[in-house]
GROMACS .gro file of C-alpha atoms in nm:
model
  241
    1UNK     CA    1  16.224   9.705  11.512
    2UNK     CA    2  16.144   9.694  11.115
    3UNK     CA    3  16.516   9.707  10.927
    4UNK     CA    4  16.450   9.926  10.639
    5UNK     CA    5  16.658   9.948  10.256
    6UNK     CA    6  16.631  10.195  10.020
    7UNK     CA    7  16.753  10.029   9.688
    8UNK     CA    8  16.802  10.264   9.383
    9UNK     CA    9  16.709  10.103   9.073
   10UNK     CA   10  16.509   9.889   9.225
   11UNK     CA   11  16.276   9.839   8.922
   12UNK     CA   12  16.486   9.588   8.719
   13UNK     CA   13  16.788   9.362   8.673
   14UNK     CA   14  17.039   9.357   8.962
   15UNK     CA   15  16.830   9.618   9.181
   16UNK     CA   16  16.528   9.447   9.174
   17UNK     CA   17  16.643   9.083   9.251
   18UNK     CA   18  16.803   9.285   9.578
   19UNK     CA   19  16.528   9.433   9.665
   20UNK     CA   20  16.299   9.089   9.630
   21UNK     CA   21  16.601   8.914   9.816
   22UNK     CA   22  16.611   9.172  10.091
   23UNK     CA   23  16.236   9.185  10.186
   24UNK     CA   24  16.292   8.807  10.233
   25UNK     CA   25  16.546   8.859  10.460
   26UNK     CA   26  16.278   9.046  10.636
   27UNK     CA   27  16.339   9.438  10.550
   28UNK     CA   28  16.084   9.725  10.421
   29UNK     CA   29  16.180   9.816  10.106
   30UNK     CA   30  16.176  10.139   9.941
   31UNK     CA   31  16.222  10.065   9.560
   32UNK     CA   32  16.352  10.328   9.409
   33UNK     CA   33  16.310  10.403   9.028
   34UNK     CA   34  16.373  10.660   8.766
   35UNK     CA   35  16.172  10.606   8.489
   36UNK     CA   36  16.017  10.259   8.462
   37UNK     CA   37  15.738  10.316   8.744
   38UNK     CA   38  15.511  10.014   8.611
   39UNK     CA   39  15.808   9.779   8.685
   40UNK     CA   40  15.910   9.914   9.025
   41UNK     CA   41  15.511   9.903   9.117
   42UNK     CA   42  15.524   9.549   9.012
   43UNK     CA   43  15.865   9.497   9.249
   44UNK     CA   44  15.696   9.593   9.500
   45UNK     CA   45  15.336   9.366   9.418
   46UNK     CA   46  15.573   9.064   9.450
   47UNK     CA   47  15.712   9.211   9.712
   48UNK     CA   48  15.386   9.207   9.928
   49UNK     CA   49  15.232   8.964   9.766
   50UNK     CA   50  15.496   8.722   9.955
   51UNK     CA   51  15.435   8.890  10.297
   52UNK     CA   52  15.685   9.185  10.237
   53UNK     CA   53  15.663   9.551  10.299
   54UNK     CA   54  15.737   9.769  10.026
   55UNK     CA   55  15.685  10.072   9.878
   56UNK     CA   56  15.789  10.282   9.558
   57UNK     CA   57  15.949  10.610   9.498
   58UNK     CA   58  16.089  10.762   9.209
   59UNK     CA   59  16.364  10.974   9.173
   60UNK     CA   60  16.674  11.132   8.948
   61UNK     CA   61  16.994  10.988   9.151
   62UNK     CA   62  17.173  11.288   9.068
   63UNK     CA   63  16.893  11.566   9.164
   64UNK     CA   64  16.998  11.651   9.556
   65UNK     CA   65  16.623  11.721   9.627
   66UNK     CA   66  16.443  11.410   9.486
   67UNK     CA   67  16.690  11.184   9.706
   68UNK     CA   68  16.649  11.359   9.989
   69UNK     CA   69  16.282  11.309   9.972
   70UNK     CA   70  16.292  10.962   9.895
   71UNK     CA   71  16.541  10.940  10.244
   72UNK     CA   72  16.251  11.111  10.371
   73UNK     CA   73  15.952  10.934  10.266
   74UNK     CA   74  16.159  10.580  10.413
   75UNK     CA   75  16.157  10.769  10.762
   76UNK     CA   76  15.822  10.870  10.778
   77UNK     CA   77  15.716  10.541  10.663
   78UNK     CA   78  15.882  10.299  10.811
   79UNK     CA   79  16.100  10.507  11.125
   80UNK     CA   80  16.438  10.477  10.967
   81UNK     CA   81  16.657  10.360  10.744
   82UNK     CA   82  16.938  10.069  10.787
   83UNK     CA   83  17.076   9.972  10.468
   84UNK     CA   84  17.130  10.148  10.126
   85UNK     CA   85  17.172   9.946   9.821
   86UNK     CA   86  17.275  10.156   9.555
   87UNK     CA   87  17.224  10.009   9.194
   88UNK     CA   88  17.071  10.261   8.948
   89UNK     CA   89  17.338  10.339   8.631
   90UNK     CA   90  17.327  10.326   8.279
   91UNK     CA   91  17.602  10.263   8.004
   92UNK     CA   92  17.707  10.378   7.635
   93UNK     CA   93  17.956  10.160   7.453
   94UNK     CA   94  18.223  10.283   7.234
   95UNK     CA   95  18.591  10.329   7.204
   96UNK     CA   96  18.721  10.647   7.346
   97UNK     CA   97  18.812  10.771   6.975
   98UNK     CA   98  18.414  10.772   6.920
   99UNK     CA   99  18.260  10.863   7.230
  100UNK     CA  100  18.005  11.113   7.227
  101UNK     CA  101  18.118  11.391   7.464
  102UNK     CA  102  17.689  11.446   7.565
  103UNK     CA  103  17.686  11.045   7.604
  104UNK     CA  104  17.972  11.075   7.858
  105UNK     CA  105  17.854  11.357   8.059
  106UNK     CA  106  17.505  11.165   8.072
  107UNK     CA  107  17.737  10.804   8.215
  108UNK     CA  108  17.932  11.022   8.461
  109UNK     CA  109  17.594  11.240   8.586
  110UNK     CA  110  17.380  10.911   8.641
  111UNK     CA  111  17.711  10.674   8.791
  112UNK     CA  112  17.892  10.923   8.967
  113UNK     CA  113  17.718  11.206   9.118
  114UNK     CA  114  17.425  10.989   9.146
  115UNK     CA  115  17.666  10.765   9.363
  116UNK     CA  116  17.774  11.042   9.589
  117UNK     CA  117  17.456  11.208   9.626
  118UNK     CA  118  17.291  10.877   9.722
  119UNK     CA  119  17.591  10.841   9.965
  120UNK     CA  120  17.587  11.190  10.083
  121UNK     CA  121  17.198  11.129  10.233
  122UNK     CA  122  17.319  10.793  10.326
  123UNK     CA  123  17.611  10.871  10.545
  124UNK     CA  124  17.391  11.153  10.698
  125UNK     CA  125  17.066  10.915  10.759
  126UNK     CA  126  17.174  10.534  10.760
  127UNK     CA  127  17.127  10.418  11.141
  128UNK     CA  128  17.388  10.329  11.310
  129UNK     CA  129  17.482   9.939  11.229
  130UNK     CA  130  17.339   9.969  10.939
  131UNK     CA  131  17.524   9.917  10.589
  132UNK     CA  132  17.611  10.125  10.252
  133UNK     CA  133  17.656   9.925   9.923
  134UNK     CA  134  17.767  10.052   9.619
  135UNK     CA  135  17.807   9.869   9.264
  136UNK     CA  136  18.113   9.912   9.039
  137UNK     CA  137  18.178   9.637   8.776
  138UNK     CA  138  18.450   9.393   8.690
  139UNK     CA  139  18.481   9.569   8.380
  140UNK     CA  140  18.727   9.795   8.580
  141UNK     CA  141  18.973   9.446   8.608
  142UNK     CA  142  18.908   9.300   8.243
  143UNK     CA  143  18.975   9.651   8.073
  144UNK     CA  144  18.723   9.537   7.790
  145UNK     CA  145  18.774   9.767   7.485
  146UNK     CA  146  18.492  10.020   7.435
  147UNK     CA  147  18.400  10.008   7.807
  148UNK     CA  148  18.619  10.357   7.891
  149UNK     CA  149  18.314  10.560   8.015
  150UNK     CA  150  18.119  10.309   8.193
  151UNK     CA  151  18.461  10.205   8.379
  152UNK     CA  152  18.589  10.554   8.403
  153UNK     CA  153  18.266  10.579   8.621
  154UNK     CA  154  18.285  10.255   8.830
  155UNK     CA  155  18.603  10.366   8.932
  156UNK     CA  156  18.507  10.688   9.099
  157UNK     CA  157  18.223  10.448   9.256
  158UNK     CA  158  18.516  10.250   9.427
  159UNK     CA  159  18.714  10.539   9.540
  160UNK     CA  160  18.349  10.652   9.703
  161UNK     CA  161  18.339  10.335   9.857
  162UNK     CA  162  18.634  10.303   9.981
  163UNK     CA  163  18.688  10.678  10.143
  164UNK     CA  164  18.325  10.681  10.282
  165UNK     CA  165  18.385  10.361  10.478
  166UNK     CA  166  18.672  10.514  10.653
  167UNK     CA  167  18.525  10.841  10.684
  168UNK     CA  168  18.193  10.678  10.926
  169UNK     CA  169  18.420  10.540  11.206
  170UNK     CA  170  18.268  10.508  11.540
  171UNK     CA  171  17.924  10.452  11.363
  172UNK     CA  172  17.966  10.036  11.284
  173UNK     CA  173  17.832  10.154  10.933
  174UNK     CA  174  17.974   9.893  10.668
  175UNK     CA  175  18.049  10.053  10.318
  176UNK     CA  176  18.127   9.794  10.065
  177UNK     CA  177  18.099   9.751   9.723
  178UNK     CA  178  17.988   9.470   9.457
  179UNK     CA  179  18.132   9.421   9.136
  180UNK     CA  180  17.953   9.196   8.900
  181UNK     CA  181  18.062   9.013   8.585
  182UNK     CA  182  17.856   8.968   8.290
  183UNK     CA  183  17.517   8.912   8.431
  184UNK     CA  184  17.187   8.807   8.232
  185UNK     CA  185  16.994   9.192   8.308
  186UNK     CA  186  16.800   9.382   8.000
  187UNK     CA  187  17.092   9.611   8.035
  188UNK     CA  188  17.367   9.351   7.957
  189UNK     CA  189  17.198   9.184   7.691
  190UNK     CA  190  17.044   9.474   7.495
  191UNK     CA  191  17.225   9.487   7.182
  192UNK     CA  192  17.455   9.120   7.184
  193UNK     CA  193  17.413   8.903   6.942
  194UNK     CA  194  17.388   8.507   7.088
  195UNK     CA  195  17.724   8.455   6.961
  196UNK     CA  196  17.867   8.721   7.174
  197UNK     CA  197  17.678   8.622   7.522
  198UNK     CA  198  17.781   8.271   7.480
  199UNK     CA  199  18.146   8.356   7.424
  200UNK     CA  200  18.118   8.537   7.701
  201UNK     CA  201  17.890   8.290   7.934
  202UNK     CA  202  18.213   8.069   7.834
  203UNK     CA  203  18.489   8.247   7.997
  204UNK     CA  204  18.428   8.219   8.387
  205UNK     CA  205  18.570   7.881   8.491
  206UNK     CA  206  18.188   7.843   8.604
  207UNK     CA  207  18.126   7.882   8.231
  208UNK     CA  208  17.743   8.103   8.250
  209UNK     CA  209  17.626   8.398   8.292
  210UNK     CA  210  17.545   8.530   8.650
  211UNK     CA  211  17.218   8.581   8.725
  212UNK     CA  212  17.042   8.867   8.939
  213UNK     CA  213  16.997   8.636   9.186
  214UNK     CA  214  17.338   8.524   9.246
  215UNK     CA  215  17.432   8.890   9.322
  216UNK     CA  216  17.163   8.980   9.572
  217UNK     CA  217  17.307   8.723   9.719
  218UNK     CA  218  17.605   8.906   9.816
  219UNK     CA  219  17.405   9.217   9.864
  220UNK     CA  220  17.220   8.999  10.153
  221UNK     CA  221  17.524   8.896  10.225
  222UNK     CA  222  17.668   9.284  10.305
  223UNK     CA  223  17.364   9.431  10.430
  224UNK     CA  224  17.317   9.138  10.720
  225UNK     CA  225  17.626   8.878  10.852
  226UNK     CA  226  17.897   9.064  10.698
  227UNK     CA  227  17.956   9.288  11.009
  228UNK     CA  228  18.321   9.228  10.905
  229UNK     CA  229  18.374   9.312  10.574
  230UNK     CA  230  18.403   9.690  10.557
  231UNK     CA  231  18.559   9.941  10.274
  232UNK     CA  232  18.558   9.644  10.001
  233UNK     CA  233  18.529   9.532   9.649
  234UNK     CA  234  18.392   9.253   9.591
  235UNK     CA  235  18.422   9.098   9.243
  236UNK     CA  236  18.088   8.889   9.179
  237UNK     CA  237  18.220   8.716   8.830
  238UNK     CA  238  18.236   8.325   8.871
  239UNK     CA  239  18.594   8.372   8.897
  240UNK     CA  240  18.604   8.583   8.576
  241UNK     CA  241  18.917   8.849   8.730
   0.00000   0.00000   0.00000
């Protein structure tokens, strides 16, 4: 039987090197993408061109109806669905004096009800043995100034995490989820000046950036072996916090 991952956000950055890494770890893929449908059609081009099976899907991770159809479209497709990578979310910096109220309702409808919707279907659908990952950010441990709203959010992520993993026992669902450092995305760099991304490529005792790659390396990680790591954070950061 064909293991099958739905990864939101599947077009770029973090999301797409998971859902390369995961269709060479032998799963069908259903790349999921909200607006950037040239890039997740290219995910998934790589994605067969190596021998993979993919397909793409878009949808609004906080619209109910479009996630439920992409859970369905991965069952009539490929019979199931085993593991859940969720990585969509988007950011607005500014102090909380500053913040524009729209902005924030805009971070907390993408990274929090898009998080629990995704995990509502999930918890309903995912097979059992399968796994559930979520991504927070070490933001939430560094307490960078200007970074309120975007860890405001990541926090509710983690309390999702954490309560949904207890919430599936009996199914040996894992629910886990990853919290990167600074890592070299479009999303990270957009807006930093080089002096600012190499003071802060400096700081982990591994002094660089992460890379996508070294964080669907953990998602591989959760989603396959790590039958014993359930209702977890893990920080991704080089050492960073």
């Amino acid at each position: 039987m064909t293991r099958v991952a739905i990864v939101t956000g599947g077009s770029r950055g973090i999301g797409r090197a998971a859902a390369e890494r995961l269709a060479s770890d032998g799963f069908a893929v259903v790349v999921v993408y909200g607006g950037n449908k040239d890039e997740a059609l290219a995910a998934v081009e790589a994605i067969t061109a190596g021998g993979g099976q993919a397909i793409a899907a878009q949808a609004d991770v906080a619209d109910e109806h479009a996630v439920e159809a992409v859970f369905d479209t991965a069952e009539k497709t490929f019979g199931g669905i085993d593991v859940v990578v969720h990585a969509a979310g988007i950011t607005y910096l500014a102090p909380v004096a500053e913040m524009d109220l729209d902005r924030l309702d805009r971070v907390h409808r993408t990274n929090i009800r898009g998080p629990f919707v995704v995990a509502q279907q999930a918890a309903r659908r995912v097979r059992d043995g399968g796994a559930i990952i979520n991504f927070s950010t070490s933001v939430l441990a560094l307490a960078l100034p200007g970074y309120a709203a975007y860890a405001a959010s990541k926090g509710a992520v983690e309390g999702i995490t954490l309560i949904l993993a207890r919430e599936l026992r009996g199914r040996d669902i894992t629910v886990n989820a990853v919290a990167p450092g600074p890592t070299a995305t479009a999303l990270f760099l957009d807006g930093k000046d080089e002096e600012t991304i190499t003071r802060m490529a400096a700081q982990p005792p591994l002094e660089r950036l992460g890379t996508p790659s070294d964080i669907a390396e953990v998602v591989s990680f959760l989603a396959g072996p790590a039958r014993w790591v359930n209702g977890q954070v893990l920080r991704a950061n080089g050492g960073l916090a």
